[in-house]
mmCIF file of C-alpha atoms in Angstrom:
data_model
loop_
_atom_site.group_PDB
_atom_site.id
_atom_site.type_symbol
_atom_site.label_atom_id
_atom_site.label_comp_id
_atom_site.label_asym_id
_atom_site.label_seq_id
_atom_site.Cartn_x
_atom_site.Cartn_y
_atom_site.Cartn_z
ATOM 1 C CA UNK A 1 0.293 -0.117 -0.165
ATOM 2 C CA UNK A 2 2.679 2.270 0.856
ATOM 3 C CA UNK A 3 4.385 1.988 -2.403
ATOM 4 C CA UNK A 4 1.624 2.326 -4.484
ATOM 5 C CA UNK A 5 0.729 5.705 -2.672
ATOM 6 C CA UNK A 6 4.077 6.736 -2.945
ATOM 7 C CA UNK A 7 4.355 6.060 -6.810
ATOM 8 C CA UNK A 8 0.978 7.924 -7.007
ATOM 9 C CA UNK A 9 2.117 10.882 -4.916
ATOM 10 C CA UNK A 10 5.740 10.959 -7.388
ATOM 11 C CA UNK A 11 3.373 10.591 -10.665
ATOM 12 C CA UNK A 12 1.282 13.757 -10.137
ATOM 13 C CA UNK A 13 4.183 15.261 -8.290
ATOM 14 C CA UNK A 14 1.872 16.467 -5.677
ATOM 15 C CA UNK A 15 -0.672 15.446 -3.303
ATOM 16 C CA UNK A 16 -2.253 12.312 -4.878
ATOM 17 C CA UNK A 17 -3.961 9.930 -2.907
ATOM 18 C CA UNK A 18 -4.956 10.995 0.568
ATOM 19 C CA UNK A 19 -5.320 8.639 2.906
ATOM 20 C CA UNK A 20 -3.943 6.461 6.445
ATOM 21 C CA UNK A 21 -0.649 5.953 4.866
ATOM 22 C CA UNK A 22 -0.466 10.163 3.563
ATOM 23 C CA UNK A 23 -0.448 10.723 7.405
ATOM 24 C CA UNK A 24 0.714 8.173 9.306
ATOM 25 C CA UNK A 25 2.905 5.871 6.923
ATOM 26 C CA UNK A 26 2.184 2.585 5.705
ATOM 27 C CA UNK A 27 -1.327 0.879 6.548
ATOM 28 C CA UNK A 28 -0.871 -3.331 7.395
ATOM 29 C CA UNK A 29 -1.915 -5.176 4.625
ATOM 30 C CA UNK A 30 -5.059 -6.542 5.981
ATOM 31 C CA UNK A 31 -8.443 -5.833 5.396
ATOM 32 C CA UNK A 32 -9.122 -2.329 7.101
ATOM 33 C CA UNK A 33 -11.073 -2.025 10.361
ATOM 34 C CA UNK A 34 -13.954 0.592 10.457
ATOM 35 C CA UNK A 35 -12.474 2.966 12.287
ATOM 36 C CA UNK A 36 -9.143 3.062 10.139
ATOM 37 C CA UNK A 37 -8.793 6.452 8.047
ATOM 38 C CA UNK A 38 -10.631 6.976 4.800
ATOM 39 C CA UNK A 39 -8.621 6.161 1.557
ATOM 40 C CA UNK A 40 -9.913 9.247 -0.812
ATOM 41 C CA UNK A 41 -8.376 9.665 -4.048
ATOM 42 C CA UNK A 42 -9.439 12.871 -5.167
ATOM 43 C CA UNK A 43 -8.942 12.966 -8.717
ATOM 44 C CA UNK A 44 -11.791 10.251 -8.438
ATOM 45 C CA UNK A 45 -15.329 11.611 -8.717
ATOM 46 C CA UNK A 46 -16.551 9.941 -5.658
ATOM 47 C CA UNK A 47 -14.062 10.547 -3.354
ATOM 48 C CA UNK A 48 -13.856 14.074 -4.487
ATOM 49 C CA UNK A 49 -17.311 14.861 -3.742
ATOM 50 C CA UNK A 50 -17.254 13.059 -0.374
ATOM 51 C CA UNK A 51 -14.791 15.289 1.016
ATOM 52 C CA UNK A 52 -16.412 18.493 -0.521
ATOM 53 C CA UNK A 53 -19.578 17.035 0.971
ATOM 54 C CA UNK A 54 -17.566 16.690 4.310
ATOM 55 C CA UNK A 55 -16.305 20.379 4.287
ATOM 56 C CA UNK A 56 -19.062 21.966 2.890
ATOM 57 C CA UNK A 57 -22.191 20.559 4.450
ATOM 58 C CA UNK A 58 -22.960 16.329 5.560
ATOM 59 C CA UNK A 59 -22.227 13.465 4.177
ATOM 60 C CA UNK A 60 -25.899 12.783 5.952
ATOM 61 C CA UNK A 61 -29.138 14.360 6.583
ATOM 62 C CA UNK A 62 -28.070 17.416 8.910
ATOM 63 C CA UNK A 63 -28.148 21.295 9.284
ATOM 64 C CA UNK A 64 -25.171 23.543 9.463
ATOM 65 C CA UNK A 65 -24.465 27.006 9.258
ATOM 66 C CA UNK A 66 -22.089 29.443 7.986
ATOM 67 C CA UNK A 67 -20.790 32.611 9.190
ATOM 68 C CA UNK A 68 -18.691 35.147 7.427
ATOM 69 C CA UNK A 69 -17.862 38.276 7.227
ATOM 70 C CA UNK A 70 -15.922 41.022 5.758
ATOM 71 C CA UNK A 71 -15.878 43.753 3.063
ATOM 72 C CA UNK A 72 -17.276 45.240 -0.355
ATOM 73 C CA UNK A 73 -15.077 47.922 -2.254
ATOM 74 C CA UNK A 74 -16.243 49.930 -5.541
ATOM 75 C CA UNK A 75 -13.973 49.428 -8.677
ATOM 76 C CA UNK A 76 -13.968 52.062 -11.450
ATOM 77 C CA UNK A 77 -11.900 52.186 -14.208
ATOM 78 C CA UNK A 78 -9.052 54.421 -14.183
ATOM 79 C CA UNK A 79 -9.959 55.603 -10.279
ATOM 80 C CA UNK A 80 -8.504 54.022 -6.665
ATOM 81 C CA UNK A 81 -10.502 51.165 -5.298
ATOM 82 C CA UNK A 82 -12.537 52.532 -2.857
ATOM 83 C CA UNK A 83 -14.127 50.295 0.681
ATOM 84 C CA UNK A 84 -18.038 51.198 1.066
ATOM 85 C CA UNK A 85 -19.132 48.946 3.384
ATOM 86 C CA UNK A 86 -18.364 46.169 5.688
ATOM 87 C CA UNK A 87 -21.132 42.858 5.319
ATOM 88 C CA UNK A 88 -21.848 39.839 7.548
ATOM 89 C CA UNK A 89 -23.527 36.864 6.815
ATOM 90 C CA UNK A 90 -25.468 33.520 8.440
ATOM 91 C CA UNK A 91 -26.336 30.634 6.408
ATOM 92 C CA UNK A 92 -28.628 27.688 7.569
ATOM 93 C CA UNK A 93 -27.169 24.709 4.991
ATOM 94 C CA UNK A 94 -29.270 21.939 5.240
ATOM 95 C CA UNK A 95 -28.224 18.383 3.496
ATOM 96 C CA UNK A 96 -30.698 15.710 2.207
ATOM 97 C CA UNK A 97 -29.340 12.577 1.487
ATOM 98 C CA UNK A 98 -31.239 11.082 -1.296
ATOM 99 C CA UNK A 99 -28.737 7.914 -2.724
ATOM 100 C CA UNK A 100 -25.879 6.966 -2.155
ATOM 101 C CA UNK A 101 -23.698 9.468 -3.501
ATOM 102 C CA UNK A 102 -26.397 11.770 -3.843
ATOM 103 C CA UNK A 103 -27.701 14.942 -1.915
ATOM 104 C CA UNK A 104 -29.330 18.083 -1.950
ATOM 105 C CA UNK A 105 -28.504 20.771 -0.342
ATOM 106 C CA UNK A 106 -30.879 23.947 0.877
ATOM 107 C CA UNK A 107 -29.128 27.250 1.272
ATOM 108 C CA UNK A 108 -30.864 29.878 3.713
ATOM 109 C CA UNK A 109 -28.939 33.273 3.937
ATOM 110 C CA UNK A 110 -29.190 36.074 5.644
ATOM 111 C CA UNK A 111 -27.011 39.415 5.282
ATOM 112 C CA UNK A 112 -26.558 43.035 7.395
ATOM 113 C CA UNK A 113 -24.155 45.487 6.631
ATOM 114 C CA UNK A 114 -21.876 47.193 9.023
ATOM 115 C CA UNK A 115 -19.689 50.716 8.581
ATOM 116 C CA UNK A 116 -16.675 50.365 7.570
ATOM 117 C CA UNK A 117 -15.316 52.529 10.557
ATOM 118 C CA UNK A 118 -17.289 51.959 13.111
ATOM 119 C CA UNK A 119 -18.500 48.159 12.305
ATOM 120 C CA UNK A 120 -21.708 48.695 13.261
ATOM 121 C CA UNK A 121 -25.188 48.589 11.821
ATOM 122 C CA UNK A 122 -25.600 51.391 9.408
ATOM 123 C CA UNK A 123 -28.388 51.929 7.413
ATOM 124 C CA UNK A 124 -26.613 54.713 5.663
ATOM 125 C CA UNK A 125 -23.480 55.481 4.235
ATOM 126 C CA UNK A 126 -22.003 58.311 1.804
ATOM 127 C CA UNK A 127 -20.605 56.020 -1.574
ATOM 128 C CA UNK A 128 -17.028 57.126 -1.962
ATOM 129 C CA UNK A 129 -17.460 56.989 -5.735
ATOM 130 C CA UNK A 130 -20.711 59.723 -6.351
ATOM 131 C CA UNK A 131 -20.542 61.253 -3.079
ATOM 132 C CA UNK A 132 -24.151 60.886 -2.343
ATOM 133 C CA UNK A 133 -25.764 59.227 0.649
ATOM 134 C CA UNK A 134 -27.120 55.608 0.197
ATOM 135 C CA UNK A 135 -29.195 53.335 2.104
ATOM 136 C CA UNK A 136 -27.999 49.854 2.172
ATOM 137 C CA UNK A 137 -29.891 46.969 1.767
ATOM 138 C CA UNK A 138 -29.826 43.993 4.554
ATOM 139 C CA UNK A 139 -31.232 41.363 2.537
ATOM 140 C CA UNK A 140 -32.237 37.646 2.249
ATOM 141 C CA UNK A 141 -31.343 35.038 0.117
ATOM 142 C CA UNK A 142 -32.746 31.202 -0.913
ATOM 143 C CA UNK A 143 -33.590 29.183 -0.294
ATOM 144 C CA UNK A 144 -31.138 27.611 -3.054
ATOM 145 C CA UNK A 145 -31.016 24.068 -3.936
ATOM 146 C CA UNK A 146 -28.070 22.279 -4.914
ATOM 147 C CA UNK A 147 -27.961 18.651 -6.803
ATOM 148 C CA UNK A 148 -24.944 16.830 -5.483
ATOM 149 C CA UNK A 149 -23.535 13.433 -7.544
ATOM 150 C CA UNK A 150 -20.178 11.984 -8.796
ATOM 151 C CA UNK A 151 -21.443 11.327 -12.047
ATOM 152 C CA UNK A 152 -22.354 14.936 -12.771
ATOM 153 C CA UNK A 153 -21.208 18.614 -11.934
ATOM 154 C CA UNK A 154 -23.768 20.515 -8.951
ATOM 155 C CA UNK A 155 -27.007 21.054 -10.684
ATOM 156 C CA UNK A 156 -29.319 23.836 -8.914
ATOM 157 C CA UNK A 157 -32.516 22.501 -8.417
ATOM 158 C CA UNK A 158 -35.989 24.589 -8.847
ATOM 159 C CA UNK A 159 -34.682 27.537 -10.051
ATOM 160 C CA UNK A 160 -33.662 28.675 -13.662
ATOM 161 C CA UNK A 161 -29.773 27.969 -14.171
ATOM 162 C CA UNK A 162 -28.022 31.595 -14.443
ATOM 163 C CA UNK A 163 -24.524 29.926 -15.283
ATOM 164 C CA UNK A 164 -23.727 26.713 -17.964
ATOM 165 C CA UNK A 165 -24.358 23.576 -16.761
ATOM 166 C CA UNK A 166 -22.036 20.897 -16.763
ATOM 167 C CA UNK A 167 -22.156 17.228 -17.294
ATOM 168 C CA UNK A 168 -18.829 15.492 -16.229
ATOM 169 C CA UNK A 169 -18.448 13.971 -13.409
ATOM 170 C CA UNK A 170 -17.809 15.750 -10.026
ATOM 171 C CA UNK A 171 -14.536 17.229 -9.613
ATOM 172 C CA UNK A 172 -13.671 20.193 -7.439
ATOM 173 C CA UNK A 173 -10.129 21.811 -7.556
ATOM 174 C CA UNK A 174 -7.837 21.070 -4.814
ATOM 175 C CA UNK A 175 -4.734 21.192 -2.958
ATOM 176 C CA UNK A 176 -2.749 19.486 0.103
ATOM 177 C CA UNK A 177 -0.911 21.944 2.441
ATOM 178 C CA UNK A 178 0.776 19.706 5.789
ATOM 179 C CA UNK A 179 -2.365 18.636 7.572
ATOM 180 C CA UNK A 180 -4.721 20.883 5.398
ATOM 181 C CA UNK A 181 -6.599 19.989 2.582
ATOM 182 C CA UNK A 182 -8.035 22.961 0.518
ATOM 183 C CA UNK A 183 -10.957 22.736 -2.372
ATOM 184 C CA UNK A 184 -11.886 25.362 -4.519
ATOM 185 C CA UNK A 185 -14.777 26.326 -6.164
ATOM 186 C CA UNK A 186 -15.357 28.782 -9.162
ATOM 187 C CA UNK A 187 -18.590 30.351 -11.033
ATOM 188 C CA UNK A 188 -18.790 32.904 -13.611
ATOM 189 C CA UNK A 189 -22.213 34.288 -14.927
ATOM 190 C CA UNK A 190 -22.510 36.094 -17.969
ATOM 191 C CA UNK A 191 -24.862 37.396 -20.677
ATOM 192 C CA UNK A 192 -28.244 36.893 -18.650
ATOM 193 C CA UNK A 193 -30.514 40.179 -18.428
ATOM 194 C CA UNK A 194 -30.100 42.291 -15.186
ATOM 195 C CA UNK A 195 -32.921 41.217 -12.257
ATOM 196 C CA UNK A 196 -34.291 44.653 -12.563
ATOM 197 C CA UNK A 197 -35.591 46.519 -15.304
ATOM 198 C CA UNK A 198 -32.965 49.450 -16.642
ATOM 199 C CA UNK A 199 -36.572 51.570 -17.211
ATOM 200 C CA UNK A 200 -37.726 50.845 -13.547
ATOM 201 C CA UNK A 201 -34.740 51.377 -11.916
ATOM 202 C CA UNK A 202 -32.409 53.686 -13.847
ATOM 203 C CA UNK A 203 -29.903 54.871 -11.380
ATOM 204 C CA UNK A 204 -30.036 50.918 -9.764
ATOM 205 C CA UNK A 205 -29.473 48.777 -13.293
ATOM 206 C CA UNK A 206 -26.193 48.432 -15.785
ATOM 207 C CA UNK A 207 -26.653 48.995 -19.108
ATOM 208 C CA UNK A 208 -24.578 45.864 -19.617
ATOM 209 C CA UNK A 209 -25.790 42.127 -18.707
ATOM 210 C CA UNK A 210 -25.478 40.185 -15.185
ATOM 211 C CA UNK A 211 -21.581 39.610 -14.755
ATOM 212 C CA UNK A 212 -20.612 37.605 -12.190
ATOM 213 C CA UNK A 213 -17.044 36.173 -11.082
ATOM 214 C CA UNK A 214 -16.776 33.901 -7.758
ATOM 215 C CA UNK A 215 -14.382 31.682 -5.999
ATOM 216 C CA UNK A 216 -15.069 29.964 -3.108
ATOM 217 C CA UNK A 217 -12.073 28.220 -0.939
ATOM 218 C CA UNK A 218 -12.607 26.082 1.941
ATOM 219 C CA UNK A 219 -9.973 24.686 4.148
ATOM 220 C CA UNK A 220 -9.833 21.631 6.677
ATOM 221 C CA UNK A 221 -8.009 19.717 9.050
ATOM 222 C CA UNK A 222 -6.849 16.565 6.521
ATOM 223 C CA UNK A 223 -7.316 13.819 9.616
ATOM 224 C CA UNK A 224 -10.845 15.251 10.067
ATOM 225 C CA UNK A 225 -11.675 14.654 6.284
ATOM 226 C CA UNK A 226 -10.623 11.031 6.473
ATOM 227 C CA UNK A 227 -12.261 10.163 9.394
ATOM 228 C CA UNK A 228 -15.166 7.807 8.965
ATOM 229 C CA UNK A 229 -17.146 9.409 12.260
ATOM 230 C CA UNK A 230 -17.114 12.467 10.619
ATOM 231 C CA UNK A 231 -20.108 13.238 8.368
ATOM 232 C CA UNK A 232 -19.471 16.800 8.474
ATOM 233 C CA UNK A 233 -16.057 18.683 9.359
ATOM 234 C CA UNK A 234 -15.163 21.623 11.100
ATOM 235 C CA UNK A 235 -14.051 24.345 7.670
ATOM 236 C CA UNK A 236 -13.117 27.461 7.514
ATOM 237 C CA UNK A 237 -14.548 29.255 4.360
ATOM 238 C CA UNK A 238 -13.273 31.858 2.099
ATOM 239 C CA UNK A 239 -15.172 34.002 -0.334
ATOM 240 C CA UNK A 240 -14.066 36.285 -3.001
ATOM 241 C CA UNK A 241 -15.860 38.192 -6.151
ATOM 242 C CA UNK A 242 -16.684 40.284 -8.514
ATOM 243 C CA UNK A 243 -20.286 41.472 -9.538
ATOM 244 C CA UNK A 244 -21.958 44.552 -10.979
ATOM 245 C CA UNK A 245 -23.058 47.267 -8.872
ATOM 246 C CA UNK A 246 -25.899 46.797 -6.344
ATOM 247 C CA UNK A 247 -29.209 48.361 -6.459
ATOM 248 C CA UNK A 248 -28.747 50.619 -3.323
ATOM 249 C CA UNK A 249 -25.565 51.864 -4.481
ATOM 250 C CA UNK A 250 -27.273 54.073 -7.117
ATOM 251 C CA UNK A 251 -24.173 53.596 -9.496
ATOM 252 C CA UNK A 252 -26.739 53.675 -12.438
ATOM 253 C CA UNK A 253 -24.442 52.966 -15.530
ATOM 254 C CA UNK A 254 -21.257 53.968 -14.961
ATOM 255 C CA UNK A 255 -18.314 50.986 -15.518
ATOM 256 C CA UNK A 256 -16.953 49.204 -12.753
ATOM 257 C CA UNK A 257 -17.577 46.622 -10.343
ATOM 258 C CA UNK A 258 -17.973 45.514 -6.558
ATOM 259 C CA UNK A 259 -14.989 43.465 -5.240
ATOM 260 C CA UNK A 260 -16.629 41.118 -2.607
ATOM 261 C CA UNK A 261 -14.062 39.531 0.212
ATOM 262 C CA UNK A 262 -14.977 37.773 3.025
ATOM 263 C CA UNK A 263 -13.804 34.841 5.234
ATOM 264 C CA UNK A 264 -15.381 32.695 8.026
ATOM 265 C CA UNK A 265 -16.356 29.193 9.248
ATOM 266 C CA UNK A 266 -18.530 26.269 9.234
ATOM 267 C CA UNK A 267 -20.149 26.275 12.863
ATOM 268 C CA UNK A 268 -22.660 23.526 14.138
ATOM 269 C CA UNK A 269 -24.896 25.468 16.762
ATOM 270 C CA UNK A 270 -25.913 29.294 16.278
ATOM 271 C CA UNK A 271 -24.624 29.724 20.215
ATOM 272 C CA UNK A 272 -20.815 29.509 18.095
ATOM 273 C CA UNK A 273 -21.986 32.375 15.684
ATOM 274 C CA UNK A 274 -20.593 35.602 17.729
ATOM 275 C CA UNK A 275 -23.623 36.917 20.465
ATOM 276 C CA UNK A 276 -23.511 40.317 18.688
ATOM 277 C CA UNK A 277 -24.265 38.750 15.231
ATOM 278 C CA UNK A 278 -27.023 36.730 16.233
ATOM 279 C CA UNK A 279 -29.068 39.547 17.628
ATOM 280 C CA UNK A 280 -28.393 42.160 14.890
ATOM 281 C CA UNK A 281 -29.524 38.960 12.456
ATOM 282 C CA UNK A 282 -32.611 38.502 14.771
ATOM 283 C CA UNK A 283 -33.809 42.342 14.907
ATOM 284 C CA UNK A 284 -33.501 42.533 11.088
ATOM 285 C CA UNK A 285 -33.897 39.093 9.587
ATOM 286 C CA UNK A 286 -36.334 37.318 12.441
ATOM 287 C CA UNK A 287 -37.803 35.135 9.980
ATOM 288 C CA UNK A 288 -34.423 33.351 9.065
ATOM 289 C CA UNK A 289 -35.034 31.566 12.403
ATOM 290 C CA UNK A 290 -38.415 30.434 11.873
ATOM 291 C CA UNK A 291 -38.089 26.393 11.227
ATOM 292 C CA UNK A 292 -38.743 23.900 9.961
ATOM 293 C CA UNK A 293 -37.612 26.478 6.862
ATOM 294 C CA UNK A 294 -37.360 30.148 7.499
ATOM 295 C CA UNK A 295 -38.866 30.598 4.009
ATOM 296 C CA UNK A 296 -40.394 28.788 1.645
ATOM 297 C CA UNK A 297 -39.675 30.993 -2.053
ATOM 298 C CA UNK A 298 -36.975 32.164 -3.236
ATOM 299 C CA UNK A 299 -35.625 35.884 -2.837
ATOM 300 C CA UNK A 300 -32.525 37.972 -2.844
ATOM 301 C CA UNK A 301 -31.918 41.427 -2.711
ATOM 302 C CA UNK A 302 -33.092 42.270 -6.094
ATOM 303 C CA UNK A 303 -36.674 41.339 -5.262
ATOM 304 C CA UNK A 304 -36.588 42.494 -2.021
ATOM 305 C CA UNK A 305 -35.361 46.381 -3.618
ATOM 306 C CA UNK A 306 -38.342 46.128 -6.127
ATOM 307 C CA UNK A 307 -40.786 45.662 -3.292
ATOM 308 C CA UNK A 308 -39.456 47.662 -0.918
ATOM 309 C CA UNK A 309 -39.729 50.472 -3.747
ATOM 310 C CA UNK A 310 -43.527 49.545 -4.876
ATOM 311 C CA UNK A 311 -42.506 48.587 -8.358
ATOM 312 C CA UNK A 312 -43.571 45.150 -9.941
#
């Protein structure tokens, strides 16, 4: 086993097979006991998906939470990039196991904005590009459900797909660094109409189609990922994205984009979310705490903006 693993690592010139031998030397030739570390080759779709599900959600039907925080910057060609606001998000992530190696994962997201300097909840800020005072929209999004299967890339369930669906077997990019496993997912959206009608919302809507790129990076301890007793493992979370202007920024048809940069982690109890965050979410988005589901119908910041500003 050790020789085979060593050859595999040499052949890939980097990380190769992840397993007990990668952590603690050669495994015995006898059949593995149930408590032995998993043997995962992350170049194989089933094993890649196993690691991904343990980090992003769970292998079993289970609720977990993600909490992360960061900032939004405004990037206008020819001008300095400037911070506009901080953002903090909690996600209820619900896994439903459908069959062996097939899951539905549903997210309900609640986000709040904080002042860049004071880090306090804010309902009005100055747009550093226009100089105007604008009112940030604390927003909710979801439910959004993805189906995960080893046979194909993730598939959006019950909603129009804003990105090109890929039918090849599941695979997310990965790296090992010491005792840590990193997995990365990129998503690009371009060419579909903006959420808001530019005729009704000229100050809020770019004239170009939706243009979004996002990179989600997760990091977990390799021992946890290989532990068969853990269906869901502690995970650090990093999110970087660029997007069109958000409607509340009132940037009109100016060229440029928003830069998102956030970081946080998976938690298994809301007690592990900062107390001031829980309090703020309870005040601004009380429906997020409703169970069994926070809300039934899909929404996002654009739907909410349209509802709040009285235009259908």
